[in-house]
Tab-separated table of C-alpha atoms in Angstrom:
chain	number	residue	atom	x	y	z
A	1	UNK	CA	-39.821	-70.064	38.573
A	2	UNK	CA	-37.391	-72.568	36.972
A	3	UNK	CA	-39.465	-73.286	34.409
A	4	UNK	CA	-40.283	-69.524	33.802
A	5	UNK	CA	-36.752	-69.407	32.949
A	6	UNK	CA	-36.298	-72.648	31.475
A	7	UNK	CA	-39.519	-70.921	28.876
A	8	UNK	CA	-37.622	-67.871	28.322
A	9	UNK	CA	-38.697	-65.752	30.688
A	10	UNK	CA	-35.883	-62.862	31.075
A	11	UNK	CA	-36.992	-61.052	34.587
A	12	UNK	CA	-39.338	-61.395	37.739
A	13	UNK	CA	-41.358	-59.278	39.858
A	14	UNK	CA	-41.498	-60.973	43.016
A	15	UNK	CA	-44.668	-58.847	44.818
A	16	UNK	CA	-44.130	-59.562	48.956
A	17	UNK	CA	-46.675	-56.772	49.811
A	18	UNK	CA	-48.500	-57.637	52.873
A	19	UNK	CA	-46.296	-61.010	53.981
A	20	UNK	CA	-46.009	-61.138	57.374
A	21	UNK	CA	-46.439	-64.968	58.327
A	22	UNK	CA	-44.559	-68.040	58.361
A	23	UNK	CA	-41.263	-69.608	59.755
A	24	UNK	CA	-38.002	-66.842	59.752
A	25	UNK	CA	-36.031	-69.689	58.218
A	26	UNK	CA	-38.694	-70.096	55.322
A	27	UNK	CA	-36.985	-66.739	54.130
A	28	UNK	CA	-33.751	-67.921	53.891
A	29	UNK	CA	-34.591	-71.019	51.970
A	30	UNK	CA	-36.348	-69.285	49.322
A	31	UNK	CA	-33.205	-66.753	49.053
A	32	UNK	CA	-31.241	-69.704	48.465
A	33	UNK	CA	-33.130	-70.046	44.715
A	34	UNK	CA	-31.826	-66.767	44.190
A	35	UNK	CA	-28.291	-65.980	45.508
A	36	UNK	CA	-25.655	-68.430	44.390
A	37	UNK	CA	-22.677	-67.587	46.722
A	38	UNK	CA	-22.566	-65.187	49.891
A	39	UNK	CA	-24.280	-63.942	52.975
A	40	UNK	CA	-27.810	-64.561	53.376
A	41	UNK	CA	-28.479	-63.157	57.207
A	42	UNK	CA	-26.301	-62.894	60.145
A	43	UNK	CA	-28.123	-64.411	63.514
A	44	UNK	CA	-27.479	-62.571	66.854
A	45	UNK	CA	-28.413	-64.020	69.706
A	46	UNK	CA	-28.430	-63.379	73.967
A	47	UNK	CA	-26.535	-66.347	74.634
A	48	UNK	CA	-24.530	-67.637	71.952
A	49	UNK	CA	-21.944	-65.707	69.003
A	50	UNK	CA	-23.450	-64.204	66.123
A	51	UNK	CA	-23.584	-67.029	63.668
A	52	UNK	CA	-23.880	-66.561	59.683
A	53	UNK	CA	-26.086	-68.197	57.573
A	54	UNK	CA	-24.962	-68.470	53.870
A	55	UNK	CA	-25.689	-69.701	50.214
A	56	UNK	CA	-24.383	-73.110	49.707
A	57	UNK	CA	-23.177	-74.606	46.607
A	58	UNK	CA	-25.709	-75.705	43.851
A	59	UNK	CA	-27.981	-72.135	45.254
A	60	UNK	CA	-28.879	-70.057	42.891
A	61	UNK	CA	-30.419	-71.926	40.229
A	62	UNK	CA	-33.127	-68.995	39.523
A	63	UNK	CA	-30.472	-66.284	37.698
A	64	UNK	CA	-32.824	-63.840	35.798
A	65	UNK	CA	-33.143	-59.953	37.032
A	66	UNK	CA	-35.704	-59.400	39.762
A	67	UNK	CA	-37.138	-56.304	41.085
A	68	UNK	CA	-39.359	-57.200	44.563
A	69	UNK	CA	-42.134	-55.570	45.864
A	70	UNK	CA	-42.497	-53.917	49.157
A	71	UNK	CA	-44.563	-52.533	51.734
A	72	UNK	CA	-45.022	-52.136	55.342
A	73	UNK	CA	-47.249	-55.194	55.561
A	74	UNK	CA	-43.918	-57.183	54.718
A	75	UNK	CA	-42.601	-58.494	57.445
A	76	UNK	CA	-40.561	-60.969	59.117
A	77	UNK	CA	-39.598	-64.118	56.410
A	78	UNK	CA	-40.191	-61.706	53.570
A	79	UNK	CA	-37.851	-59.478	55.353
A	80	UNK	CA	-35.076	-61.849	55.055
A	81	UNK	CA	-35.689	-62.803	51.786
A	82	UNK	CA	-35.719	-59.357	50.543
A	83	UNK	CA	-32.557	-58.782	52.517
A	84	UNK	CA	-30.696	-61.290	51.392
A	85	UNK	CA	-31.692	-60.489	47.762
A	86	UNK	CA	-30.820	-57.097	48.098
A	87	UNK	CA	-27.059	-57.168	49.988
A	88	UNK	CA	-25.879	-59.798	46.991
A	89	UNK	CA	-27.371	-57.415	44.244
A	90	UNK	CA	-29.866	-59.933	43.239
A	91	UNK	CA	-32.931	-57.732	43.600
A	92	UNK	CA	-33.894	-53.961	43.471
A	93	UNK	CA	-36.510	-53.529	46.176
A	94	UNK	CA	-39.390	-51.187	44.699
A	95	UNK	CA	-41.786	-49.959	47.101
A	96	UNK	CA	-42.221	-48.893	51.038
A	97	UNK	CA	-40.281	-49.632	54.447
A	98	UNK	CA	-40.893	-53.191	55.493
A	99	UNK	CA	-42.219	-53.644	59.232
A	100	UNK	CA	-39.195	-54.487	60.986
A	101	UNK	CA	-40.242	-57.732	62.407
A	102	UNK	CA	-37.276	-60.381	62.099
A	103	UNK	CA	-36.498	-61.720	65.431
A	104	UNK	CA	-37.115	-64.572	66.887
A	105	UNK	CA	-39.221	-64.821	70.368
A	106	UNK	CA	-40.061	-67.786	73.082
A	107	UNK	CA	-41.884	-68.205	76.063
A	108	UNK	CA	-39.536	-67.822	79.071
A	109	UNK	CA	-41.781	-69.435	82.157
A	110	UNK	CA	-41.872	-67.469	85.701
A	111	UNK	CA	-41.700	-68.890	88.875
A	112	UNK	CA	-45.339	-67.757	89.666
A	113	UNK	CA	-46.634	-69.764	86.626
A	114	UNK	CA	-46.695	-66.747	84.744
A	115	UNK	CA	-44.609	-66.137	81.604
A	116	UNK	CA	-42.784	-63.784	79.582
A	117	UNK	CA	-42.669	-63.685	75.890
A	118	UNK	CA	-39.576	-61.501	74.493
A	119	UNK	CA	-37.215	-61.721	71.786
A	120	UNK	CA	-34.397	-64.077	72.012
A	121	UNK	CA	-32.400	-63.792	69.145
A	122	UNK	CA	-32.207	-60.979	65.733
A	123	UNK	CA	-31.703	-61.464	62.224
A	124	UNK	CA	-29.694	-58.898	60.604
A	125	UNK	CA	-28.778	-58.271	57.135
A	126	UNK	CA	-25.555	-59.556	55.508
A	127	UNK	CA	-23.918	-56.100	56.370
A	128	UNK	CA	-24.927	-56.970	60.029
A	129	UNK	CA	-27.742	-54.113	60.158
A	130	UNK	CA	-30.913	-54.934	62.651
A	131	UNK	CA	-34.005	-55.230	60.850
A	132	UNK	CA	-36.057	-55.702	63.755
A	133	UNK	CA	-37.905	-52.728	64.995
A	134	UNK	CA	-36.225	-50.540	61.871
A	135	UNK	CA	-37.296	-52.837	59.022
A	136	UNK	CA	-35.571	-52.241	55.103
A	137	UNK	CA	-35.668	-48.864	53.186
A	138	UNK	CA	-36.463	-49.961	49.300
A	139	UNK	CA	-34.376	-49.085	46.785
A	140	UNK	CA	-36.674	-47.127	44.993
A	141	UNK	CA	-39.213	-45.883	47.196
A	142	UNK	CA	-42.998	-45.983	45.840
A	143	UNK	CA	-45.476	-44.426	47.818
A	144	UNK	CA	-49.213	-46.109	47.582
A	145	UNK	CA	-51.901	-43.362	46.780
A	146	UNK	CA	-54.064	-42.657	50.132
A	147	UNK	CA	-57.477	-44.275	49.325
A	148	UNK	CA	-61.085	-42.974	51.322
A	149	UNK	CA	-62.350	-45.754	52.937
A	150	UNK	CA	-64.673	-47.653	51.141
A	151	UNK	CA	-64.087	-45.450	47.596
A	152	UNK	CA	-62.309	-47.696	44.880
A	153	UNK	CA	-58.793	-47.826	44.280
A	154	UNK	CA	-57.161	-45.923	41.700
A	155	UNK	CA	-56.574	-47.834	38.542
A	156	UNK	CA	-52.766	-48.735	38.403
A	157	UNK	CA	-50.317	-49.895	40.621
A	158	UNK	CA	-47.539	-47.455	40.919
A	159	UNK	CA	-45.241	-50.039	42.456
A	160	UNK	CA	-46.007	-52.451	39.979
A	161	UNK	CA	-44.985	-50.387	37.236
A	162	UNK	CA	-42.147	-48.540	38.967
A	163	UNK	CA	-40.569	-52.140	38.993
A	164	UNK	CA	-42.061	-52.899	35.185
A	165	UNK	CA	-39.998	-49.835	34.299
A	166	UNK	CA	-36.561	-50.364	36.439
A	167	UNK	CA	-36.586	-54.200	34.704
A	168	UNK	CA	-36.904	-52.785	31.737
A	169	UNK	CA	-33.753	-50.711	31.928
A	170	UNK	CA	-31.813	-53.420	33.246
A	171	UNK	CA	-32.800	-55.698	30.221
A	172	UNK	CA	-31.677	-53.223	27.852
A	173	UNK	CA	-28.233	-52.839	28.964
C-alpha cells in the first residue's frame, strides 16, 4: 500500500467482506498503517481496568482516502480494524453490519476435568462502544442482492461501487 501511494495512487478500497480469522491484535497493527495519532480500541476486561490501546508515533504512514468494505462475514480482527479506521475519520465503512465477534475467550479448567470456554475480556471501539455480540453499523449501508441458490450472481457489486462513488466525491473536494 506504500508503494500504491508512493506510485500515485490517490484512494483505497480496502474490501474485509467475509474476514473472520486471525489474532484480535492483528487488527490493531494493521490500523496502525492507517491512523497516525489517537484511539485505536479500548480493552475491557473481568479482572483488570479497561486499558487503551493507541497509535504511536511514526503510525500512519498510509494517508490516502479509504472507503472499507463490509459485511456480516467480517468479524473479529477486521472488526477492529474497521473500528479504529472509522472513530479517527480515516475510513467510510460501505456495506452491512459486521458480526460482532471481538472478544477475547480462554479455557477456564473445572475441577471435574471438564472445562469452560467463555469470554474473558471485550474490545470496544475508541468511543468505548461493545462490538461484541452488536458488531459495527456501516456508514453507508449497502445491502447485497438475495441470490437463488445455485443461480449466478448478478453482474456488479453494489458495495463495490457504492464505495467507487463515495471516493470519488471525496477526491473532488
Amino acid at each position: 500500500m506504500a508503494q500504491l501511494q508512493r506510485d500515485g495512487a490517490r484512494a483505497l478500497v480496502l474490501d474485509v467482506r467475509g474476514t473472520a480469522r486471525g489474532p484480535l491484535q492483528t487488527g490493531l497493527e494493521s490500523a496502525r498503517l492507517f491512523v497516525p495519532a489517537g484511539t485505536l480500541a479500548i480493552l475491557e476486561s473481568r479482572n483488570e481496568a479497561r486499558r487503551t490501546v493507541s497509535a504511536a508515533s511514526g503510525d500512519g504512514a498510509i494517508a490516502m482516502p479509504l472507503a472499507v468494505l463490509t459485511d456480516f462475514g467480517t468479524a473479529g480482527a477486521a472488526e477492529l480494524f474497521v473500528a479504529a479506521l472509522t472513530a479517527n475519520k480515516r475510513a467510510e465503512t460501505v456495506g452491512e453490519r459486521t458480526q460482532g465477534r471481538a472478544a477475547i475467550q480462554r479455557l477456564f479448567p473445572l475441577p471435574d476435568g471438564g472445562g469452560l470456554w467463555m469470554s474473558h475480556a471485550w474490545y470496544l471501539t475508541p468511543a468505548g462502544t461493545a462490538i461484541h455480540e452488536r458488531g459495527l453499523q456501516p456508514d453507508v449501508p449497502v445491502s447485497q442482492p438475495d441470490v437463488e441458490f445455485g443461480s449466478p450472481a448478478p453482474a456488479g457489486d453494489p458495495t463495490i461501487e457504492k464505495a467507487l462513488e463515495r471516493l470519488a466525491g471525496r477526491l473532488v473536494s
